[in-house]
Short mmCIF file of C-alpha atoms and ligand atoms in Angstrom, two decimals:
data_model
loop_
_atom_site.label_atom_id
_atom_site.label_comp_id
_atom_site.label_asym_id
_atom_site.label_seq_id
_atom_site.Cartn_x
_atom_site.Cartn_y
_atom_site.Cartn_z
CA MET A 89 16.62 84.25 312.46
CA LYS A 90 14.90 87.18 310.80
CA LYS A 91 13.98 85.01 307.85
CA ILE A 92 12.13 82.56 310.13
CA LEU A 93 10.39 85.14 312.33
CA CYS A 94 8.93 87.13 309.50
CA PRO A 95 6.72 84.43 307.96
CA VAL A 96 5.66 83.25 311.47
CA PHE A 97 4.71 86.79 312.39
CA THR A 98 2.80 87.24 309.16
CA LEU A 99 0.95 84.00 309.73
CA LEU A 100 0.00 85.08 313.27
CA VAL A 101 -1.31 88.40 312.01
CA ILE A 102 -3.41 86.64 309.37
CA LEU A 103 -4.75 84.17 311.94
CA ALA A 104 -5.66 86.94 314.40
CA ALA A 105 -7.40 88.96 311.71
CA THR A 106 -9.37 85.97 310.50
CA ALA A 107 -10.42 85.10 314.03
CA GLN A 108 -11.76 88.59 314.59
CA GLY A 109 -13.29 88.84 311.19
CA ASN A 110 -15.21 85.55 311.11
CA ASN A 111 -18.66 86.66 310.15
CA TYR A 112 -20.24 83.45 311.42
CA VAL A 113 -19.20 84.06 315.03
CA GLN A 114 -22.06 85.65 316.93
CA ASP A 115 -21.76 87.87 319.96
CA TYR A 116 -24.55 86.95 322.33
CA THR A 117 -23.94 89.79 324.77
CA LYS A 118 -26.02 92.93 324.94
CA TYR A 119 -24.84 96.35 323.85
CA PRO A 120 -22.77 97.67 326.76
CA ASP A 121 -23.11 100.94 328.68
CA LEU A 122 -26.83 101.41 328.05
CA ALA A 123 -29.50 101.90 330.74
CA MET A 124 -26.93 102.49 333.45
CA THR A 125 -29.83 103.91 335.46
CA PRO A 126 -33.38 102.54 335.05
CA PRO A 127 -34.82 103.61 331.65
CA MET A 128 -37.37 106.42 331.78
CA GLY A 129 -39.95 107.04 329.10
CA TRP A 130 -43.47 106.39 327.86
CA ASN A 131 -45.13 103.39 326.20
CA SER A 132 -48.39 103.24 324.27
CA TRP A 133 -49.81 99.92 325.54
CA ASN A 134 -51.43 100.63 328.93
CA LYS A 135 -53.63 103.43 327.61
CA PHE A 136 -53.96 102.85 323.87
CA ALA A 137 -53.40 99.12 323.32
CA CYS A 138 -53.44 98.61 319.51
CA ASN A 139 -54.48 102.18 318.65
CA VAL A 140 -51.12 103.60 317.65
CA ASP A 141 -50.31 105.91 314.77
CA GLU A 142 -47.76 108.45 313.64
CA ASP A 143 -49.66 111.55 314.71
CA MET A 144 -50.30 110.24 318.19
CA ILE A 145 -46.68 109.19 318.69
CA LYS A 146 -45.43 112.60 317.57
CA GLN A 147 -47.91 114.31 319.88
CA MET A 148 -46.64 112.20 322.78
CA ALA A 149 -43.10 113.34 322.03
CA ASP A 150 -44.30 116.96 322.01
CA ALA A 151 -46.15 116.44 325.30
CA MET A 152 -43.16 114.78 326.93
CA VAL A 153 -41.24 118.00 326.28
CA SER A 154 -43.99 120.54 327.07
CA SER A 155 -45.12 118.80 330.30
CA GLY A 156 -41.62 118.99 331.79
CA MET A 157 -41.18 115.20 331.69
CA LYS A 158 -38.18 115.44 329.41
CA ASP A 159 -36.53 117.88 331.83
CA ALA A 160 -37.31 115.46 334.65
CA GLY A 161 -35.33 112.72 332.85
CA TYR A 162 -37.79 110.87 330.58
CA THR A 163 -36.20 109.92 327.26
CA TYR A 164 -37.92 107.04 325.45
CA ILE A 165 -41.10 107.19 323.39
CA ASN A 166 -41.94 103.51 322.97
CA ILE A 167 -44.43 102.19 320.44
CA ASP A 168 -45.85 98.89 321.68
CA ASP A 169 -47.75 96.25 319.71
CA CYS A 170 -49.68 96.76 316.45
CA TRP A 171 -47.50 99.24 314.55
CA HIS A 172 -46.68 96.51 312.03
CA GLY A 173 -47.64 96.15 308.42
CA ASP A 174 -46.65 93.13 306.30
CA ARG A 175 -43.36 91.62 305.26
CA ASP A 176 -42.40 92.03 301.60
CA GLU A 177 -41.37 89.11 299.39
CA LYS A 178 -37.83 89.28 300.79
CA GLY A 179 -39.06 89.31 304.38
CA PHE A 180 -38.50 92.98 305.12
CA LEU A 181 -41.03 94.48 307.47
CA SER A 182 -42.72 97.87 307.15
CA PRO A 183 -45.05 99.67 309.49
CA ASP A 184 -48.78 99.65 308.79
CA PRO A 185 -49.05 102.16 305.90
CA LYS A 186 -52.34 103.57 307.17
CA ARG A 187 -51.08 104.19 310.68
CA PHE A 188 -47.55 105.24 309.73
CA PRO A 189 -47.88 106.68 306.20
CA ASN A 190 -44.42 108.26 306.25
CA GLY A 191 -42.62 105.17 307.50
CA MET A 192 -40.89 104.60 310.80
CA LYS A 193 -37.72 106.52 310.02
CA ALA A 194 -39.75 109.72 309.76
CA VAL A 195 -41.16 109.07 313.23
CA ALA A 196 -37.68 108.39 314.62
CA ASP A 197 -36.33 111.56 313.01
CA TYR A 198 -39.13 113.58 314.59
CA VAL A 199 -38.65 112.04 318.04
CA HIS A 200 -34.88 112.57 317.80
CA SER A 201 -35.40 116.20 316.77
CA LYS A 202 -37.07 116.69 320.17
CA GLY A 203 -34.01 115.32 321.95
CA LEU A 204 -35.84 112.05 322.72
CA LYS A 205 -35.37 108.41 321.68
CA LEU A 206 -37.69 105.98 319.92
CA GLY A 207 -38.59 102.48 321.05
CA ILE A 208 -40.39 99.76 319.15
CA TYR A 209 -41.90 96.37 319.93
CA SER A 210 -41.54 92.87 318.55
CA ASP A 211 -41.92 89.29 319.67
CA ALA A 212 -39.63 86.26 319.79
CA GLY A 213 -42.39 84.08 318.32
CA SER A 214 -44.08 83.83 314.95
CA GLN A 215 -46.63 86.50 315.85
CA THR A 216 -46.87 89.23 318.47
CA CYS A 217 -49.45 89.02 321.24
CA GLY A 218 -51.64 91.24 319.06
CA GLY A 219 -51.29 88.86 316.07
CA ARG A 220 -48.84 91.00 314.09
CA PRO A 221 -45.65 89.59 312.46
CA GLY A 222 -43.19 88.32 315.06
CA SER A 223 -39.41 88.16 314.59
CA ARG A 224 -38.91 84.39 314.80
CA GLY A 225 -36.67 83.47 311.87
CA TYR A 226 -36.27 87.13 310.94
CA GLU A 227 -34.20 88.31 313.90
CA PHE A 228 -31.13 89.59 312.03
CA GLN A 229 -33.19 91.10 309.25
CA ASP A 230 -35.48 92.90 311.70
CA ALA A 231 -32.57 94.16 313.79
CA LEU A 232 -31.00 95.65 310.65
CA THR A 233 -34.33 97.23 309.77
CA TYR A 234 -34.72 98.76 313.23
CA ALA A 235 -31.16 100.10 313.10
CA SER A 236 -31.81 101.64 309.67
CA TRP A 237 -34.90 103.39 311.02
CA GLY A 238 -32.96 104.81 313.98
CA ILE A 239 -34.65 102.78 316.73
CA ASP A 240 -33.12 103.08 320.21
CA TYR A 241 -35.07 100.56 322.31
CA LEU A 242 -36.70 97.21 321.59
CA LYS A 243 -39.32 95.58 323.80
CA TYR A 244 -39.27 91.91 322.82
CA ASP A 245 -42.34 89.92 323.82
CA TRP A 246 -43.00 86.20 324.27
CA CYS A 247 -46.29 85.24 322.59
CA ASN A 248 -46.55 82.40 320.03
CA THR A 249 -43.13 80.98 320.88
CA GLU A 250 -44.01 77.28 320.59
CA GLY A 251 -40.95 75.13 321.26
CA LEU A 252 -38.60 78.04 321.89
CA LYS A 253 -36.51 78.37 325.01
CA ALA A 254 -36.36 81.88 326.37
CA GLU A 255 -32.65 82.33 327.01
CA GLY A 256 -31.66 81.12 323.53
CA ALA A 257 -34.39 83.10 321.79
CA TYR A 258 -33.42 86.33 323.52
CA LYS A 259 -29.75 85.67 322.85
CA THR A 260 -30.51 85.40 319.13
CA MET A 261 -32.09 88.86 319.17
CA THR A 262 -29.28 90.34 321.24
CA ALA A 263 -26.73 88.96 318.74
CA ALA A 264 -28.83 90.40 315.91
CA LEU A 265 -28.92 93.83 317.51
CA LYS A 266 -25.19 93.69 318.18
CA ARG A 267 -24.54 92.80 314.56
CA ALA A 268 -26.81 95.60 313.36
CA GLY A 269 -24.37 97.93 315.06
CA ARG A 270 -26.70 100.45 316.67
CA PRO A 271 -26.92 100.82 320.46
CA ILE A 272 -30.45 99.56 321.13
CA VAL A 273 -31.74 98.83 324.64
CA LEU A 274 -33.18 95.30 324.79
CA SER A 275 -36.21 94.95 327.04
CA ILE A 276 -36.88 91.27 327.71
CA CYS A 277 -40.62 90.70 328.09
CA GLU A 278 -41.22 87.03 328.90
CA TRP A 279 -43.19 87.80 332.07
CA GLY A 280 -40.72 86.14 334.42
CA ASN A 281 -41.73 82.65 333.20
CA ASP A 282 -38.20 81.35 332.82
CA GLU A 283 -36.58 83.44 335.57
CA PRO A 284 -34.84 85.91 333.23
CA TRP A 285 -33.13 87.52 336.24
CA LYS A 286 -30.92 84.41 336.30
CA TRP A 287 -29.74 84.61 332.69
CA GLY A 288 -30.69 88.09 331.49
CA GLN A 289 -27.87 90.20 332.86
CA ASN A 290 -25.66 89.90 329.77
CA VAL A 291 -28.53 89.40 327.32
CA GLY A 292 -30.78 92.40 327.93
CA HIS A 293 -30.94 95.66 329.84
CA LEU A 294 -34.19 94.92 331.68
CA TRP A 295 -36.56 92.02 332.07
CA ARG A 296 -40.20 91.82 333.02
CA THR A 297 -40.58 89.98 336.30
CA THR A 298 -44.35 89.35 336.07
CA GLY A 299 -47.39 89.16 333.84
CA ASP A 300 -49.11 92.37 332.80
CA ILE A 301 -50.05 95.13 335.19
CA TYR A 302 -53.76 95.86 335.59
CA ASN A 303 -55.04 99.35 336.25
CA CYS A 304 -56.02 98.95 339.91
CA PHE A 305 -54.20 99.34 343.20
CA ASP A 306 -55.07 96.06 344.84
CA CYS A 307 -56.82 93.47 342.67
CA ILE A 308 -56.26 90.63 340.23
CA LYS A 309 -57.96 90.64 336.85
CA ASP A 310 -58.69 87.12 335.60
CA HIS A 311 -58.73 87.01 331.80
CA GLY A 312 -59.38 83.24 331.77
CA SER A 313 -56.19 81.83 330.27
CA TRP A 314 -54.06 84.53 331.95
CA LYS A 315 -54.21 86.98 334.81
CA ALA A 316 -53.21 90.64 335.11
CA PHE A 317 -52.09 92.09 338.43
CA GLY A 318 -52.76 95.27 340.39
CA VAL A 319 -49.97 97.48 341.72
CA MET A 320 -49.78 95.72 345.12
CA GLN A 321 -49.85 92.24 343.58
CA ILE A 322 -46.97 93.16 341.27
CA LEU A 323 -45.07 94.63 344.20
CA ASP A 324 -45.37 91.36 346.14
CA LYS A 325 -43.97 89.41 343.19
CA GLN A 326 -40.64 91.27 343.42
CA GLU A 327 -39.66 89.37 346.57
CA GLY A 328 -36.17 87.90 346.35
CA LEU A 329 -35.22 89.56 343.06
CA ARG A 330 -33.29 92.61 344.20
CA ARG A 331 -29.88 90.99 344.12
CA TYR A 332 -30.20 90.51 340.35
CA ALA A 333 -30.66 94.23 339.55
CA GLY A 334 -27.95 96.80 338.98
CA PRO A 335 -26.63 99.35 336.47
CA GLY A 336 -27.44 98.13 332.95
CA HIS A 337 -29.68 95.25 334.08
CA TRP A 338 -32.96 95.92 335.84
CA ASN A 339 -35.96 94.04 337.15
CA ASP A 340 -39.01 95.39 335.29
CA PRO A 341 -42.30 95.19 337.21
CA ASP A 342 -44.12 96.56 334.12
CA MET A 343 -45.16 100.01 333.01
CA LEU A 344 -46.84 102.68 335.11
CA GLU A 345 -50.59 103.16 335.44
CA VAL A 346 -50.13 106.64 336.99
CA GLY A 347 -52.65 109.09 335.51
CA ASN A 348 -54.81 106.39 333.90
CA GLY A 349 -57.79 107.24 336.06
CA ALA A 350 -58.36 104.13 338.17
CA LEU A 351 -56.00 105.06 341.00
CA THR A 352 -56.57 107.85 343.54
CA ALA A 353 -53.97 110.59 343.93
CA GLY A 354 -52.51 108.75 346.93
CA GLU A 355 -52.41 105.43 345.05
CA ASP A 356 -50.66 107.10 342.11
CA ARG A 357 -48.07 108.48 344.54
CA ALA A 358 -47.63 105.10 346.22
CA HIS A 359 -47.32 103.29 342.86
CA PHE A 360 -44.78 105.79 341.52
CA THR A 361 -42.75 105.85 344.73
CA MET A 362 -42.61 102.07 345.00
CA TRP A 363 -41.40 101.77 341.39
CA ALA A 364 -38.73 104.36 342.30
CA MET A 365 -37.77 102.36 345.40
CA LEU A 366 -37.53 99.18 343.30
CA ALA A 367 -35.10 100.87 340.87
CA ALA A 368 -37.69 99.93 338.25
CA PRO A 369 -37.90 101.41 334.77
CA LEU A 370 -40.19 104.45 334.94
CA ILE A 371 -42.18 104.02 331.75
CA ALA A 372 -45.35 106.12 331.90
CA GLY A 373 -48.43 104.51 330.35
CA ASN A 374 -50.93 107.37 330.29
CA ASP A 375 -52.01 109.99 327.76
CA LEU A 376 -49.32 112.65 328.13
CA ARG A 377 -51.40 115.13 326.08
CA SER A 378 -54.12 115.51 328.67
CA MET A 379 -52.57 115.13 332.11
CA THR A 380 -53.98 116.74 335.23
CA LYS A 381 -51.71 118.93 337.33
CA GLU A 382 -51.62 116.14 339.95
CA THR A 383 -50.46 113.54 337.42
CA ILE A 384 -47.70 115.83 336.19
CA GLU A 385 -46.65 116.47 339.79
CA VAL A 386 -46.35 112.75 340.44
CA LEU A 387 -44.53 111.87 337.22
CA THR A 388 -42.10 114.78 337.50
CA ASN A 389 -41.28 114.69 341.21
CA LYS A 390 -37.55 115.16 340.76
CA GLU A 391 -36.56 114.06 344.24
CA VAL A 392 -38.46 110.79 343.95
CA ILE A 393 -36.98 110.32 340.47
CA ALA A 394 -33.53 110.92 341.99
CA ILE A 395 -34.11 107.92 344.27
CA ASN A 396 -34.93 105.80 341.23
CA GLN A 397 -32.03 107.14 339.19
CA ASP A 398 -29.45 106.93 341.96
CA LYS A 399 -26.12 105.93 340.47
CA LEU A 400 -25.55 103.03 342.87
CA GLY A 401 -28.47 101.28 341.17
CA ILE A 402 -29.43 99.33 344.29
CA GLN A 403 -32.99 98.03 344.35
CA GLY A 404 -34.79 98.84 347.60
CA PHE A 405 -35.97 96.28 350.14
CA LYS A 406 -38.76 95.74 352.63
CA VAL A 407 -37.61 96.44 356.18
CA SER A 408 -40.84 95.38 357.87
CA ALA A 409 -44.53 94.75 357.32
CA GLU A 410 -47.08 95.00 360.10
CA ASP A 411 -50.85 95.40 359.83
CA GLY A 412 -50.65 96.49 356.19
CA LEU A 413 -47.99 99.11 356.88
CA GLU A 414 -44.75 98.38 355.06
CA ILE A 415 -41.46 100.13 355.62
CA TRP A 416 -39.10 100.09 352.65
CA ALA A 417 -35.49 101.31 352.38
CA LYS A 418 -33.12 102.00 349.50
CA PRO A 419 -29.43 102.80 349.93
CA LEU A 420 -28.31 105.83 347.92
CA GLN A 421 -24.97 107.26 346.95
CA GLY A 422 -23.02 109.29 349.51
CA GLY A 423 -24.40 107.22 352.39
CA ASP A 424 -27.95 108.61 352.00
CA TRP A 425 -31.07 106.45 352.33
CA ALA A 426 -34.62 106.61 351.05
CA ILE A 427 -37.26 105.36 353.48
CA ALA A 428 -40.88 104.83 352.44
CA PHE A 429 -43.88 104.08 354.65
CA LEU A 430 -46.49 102.37 352.47
CA ASN A 431 -50.01 102.03 353.83
CA ARG A 432 -51.83 99.20 352.06
CA ASN A 433 -54.90 99.56 354.28
CA THR A 434 -58.14 101.26 353.35
CA THR A 435 -57.89 103.34 356.54
CA ALA A 436 -55.19 105.76 357.70
CA LYS A 437 -52.31 104.39 359.74
CA LYS A 438 -50.10 106.08 362.34
CA ILE A 439 -46.36 105.66 362.29
CA ASP A 440 -44.00 106.05 365.19
CA PHE A 441 -40.58 105.21 363.83
CA ASN A 442 -37.92 105.02 366.47
CA TRP A 443 -34.53 105.72 364.87
CA ALA A 444 -32.65 104.24 367.82
CA THR A 445 -34.25 100.83 367.79
CA GLN A 446 -34.99 100.36 364.07
CA LYS A 447 -32.42 98.29 362.27
CA VAL A 448 -32.19 99.13 358.56
CA TYR A 449 -29.59 96.85 357.03
CA ASP A 450 -29.07 95.86 353.41
CA ASN A 451 -27.79 92.30 353.63
CA VAL A 452 -27.08 92.00 349.89
CA ASN A 453 -24.72 94.98 349.87
CA THR A 454 -23.83 94.89 353.58
CA LEU A 455 -24.86 98.49 354.15
CA ASP A 456 -26.09 99.63 357.53
CA ALA A 457 -28.09 102.84 358.01
CA ALA A 458 -26.87 102.82 361.63
CA PHE A 459 -29.42 105.37 362.83
CA GLY A 460 -28.07 105.10 366.35
CA THR A 461 -24.66 106.47 365.41
CA THR A 462 -25.05 108.32 362.08
CA THR A 463 -26.84 111.64 361.79
CA TYR A 464 -29.16 112.30 358.85
CA LYS A 465 -31.22 115.30 357.78
CA ILE A 466 -34.79 114.28 356.88
CA LYS A 467 -36.74 115.57 353.88
CA ASN A 468 -40.29 114.50 353.04
CA LEU A 469 -40.28 114.14 349.24
CA TRP A 470 -44.02 114.56 348.69
CA ASP A 471 -44.89 117.51 350.95
CA LYS A 472 -41.33 118.74 350.20
CA LYS A 473 -40.71 119.83 353.79
CA ASP A 474 -37.61 119.36 355.91
CA LYS A 475 -38.44 117.21 358.92
CA GLY A 476 -35.42 117.92 361.14
CA THR A 477 -32.82 115.33 361.96
CA ALA A 478 -33.01 111.62 362.55
CA THR A 479 -31.78 111.32 366.11
CA THR A 480 -32.08 108.67 368.71
CA LYS A 481 -33.95 111.10 370.95
CA LYS A 482 -36.91 111.78 368.68
CA ALA A 483 -39.06 109.26 366.81
CA PHE A 484 -40.54 110.04 363.39
CA LYS A 485 -44.29 110.37 363.89
CA ALA A 486 -46.82 110.82 361.13
CA GLU A 487 -50.07 109.48 359.73
CA VAL A 488 -50.13 107.77 356.34
CA PRO A 489 -53.54 108.12 354.65
CA ALA A 490 -55.24 105.00 353.23
CA HIS A 491 -53.49 103.57 350.13
CA ASP A 492 -50.80 106.23 350.28
CA ILE A 493 -47.14 106.62 351.10
CA ILE A 494 -44.75 108.86 353.02
CA THR A 495 -41.35 109.05 351.43
CA LEU A 496 -38.25 110.41 353.13
CA ARG A 497 -34.75 111.08 351.96
CA LEU A 498 -32.23 110.84 354.74
CA SER A 499 -29.11 112.81 353.88
CA LYS A 500 -26.01 111.98 355.80
CA THR A 501 -24.58 115.05 357.52
CA LYS A 502 -20.83 115.43 357.48
C1 LIG B 638 -48.01 91.38 326.28
C2 LIG B 638 -47.08 92.29 327.05
C3 LIG B 638 -47.71 93.65 327.20
C4 LIG B 638 -48.00 94.24 325.83
C5 LIG B 638 -48.87 93.29 325.04
C6 LIG B 638 -49.02 93.71 323.59
O1 LIG B 638 -49.16 91.12 327.02
O2 LIG B 638 -46.76 91.74 328.30
O3 LIG B 638 -46.87 94.53 327.94
O4 LIG B 638 -46.80 94.48 325.16
O5 LIG B 638 -48.36 91.96 325.04
O6 LIG B 638 -49.82 92.84 322.85
#
């Protein structure tokens, strides 16, 4: 008996080892356990477009620390398009030697020395949107290069992708990153064209849901062959997507325009709060080296950030919309809720929110705020004042200025 079992056992061991060791079997699933709350960081594109270089990136890392943003939870310094130089004769890519004279690893080392992480940008097509080398046909080689530089986050764009299908193209890059062996967040940036929320959950950690954001509160910028969207237009395009978001896989309504000058203080607050309510990535897009006190206050409001970073990872929803006043809710851990009153009008709007009659119910997660029977303490997260208790006897009355927001955290009392 022993004589028969032994060779069979040996054969099984060999077969199992070969199966695991096949180097032609790809793993098309993203790196696990990354971005378990929405990623927070900074990206160069909204403010600087193609003007990126080593000094500026290092200064942004310094500013992220000195401004208090790092303490507030921001981690990623992401270099967007145009960092690229050429490929060598073997296809290996280097950064532009004029912009990054010490190479990308030196930048990563610097960013890491500040306790931060470095992100980079590429494209699934032959060229990036800015006409730099794309990764099509070089996916595994580029992923190895990024890993060797110490990259932590890849935004992967969708220009010049003639004939490619999005899901397959993104799966190729996710397999390449997996094979490279470094935990790198994959940010899918195909603008929502092919409904990435339907296939992206195991492929990437976040996916853009729309075209590019434009630096205005309520407008559309027509570039001819494509359009860019203001904060309110992007917000409206999130309809119906919340059930696809959760820890490790987020809807991405694009990077923030907070502090970029076109929005008023109230609009900056409303934009930031709504991205927090949407459980969206909080990727600042302004010059961190020269922020006003107001911009820092918005970007580092820890209680609003806590709504965004809540461990449940539930994307908020619109409770009602009437005459340009929208009420939004987001369930939080411990039975708490965030409630936001967004005024889209150009004039102030009064609110009279009756806790007894207002139904706030999350039908995706079957969670009921049950204001009639549950008692909550109320805190206003922008004026930072306690506003008593949500009881059936007293309505919440306030005035929301034009293009502004009132944001409450309701904490369940024991
Ligand atoms: C696309 C993306 C932007 C930015 C640019 C860079 O438009 O959607 O976020 O990365 O390309 O060229």
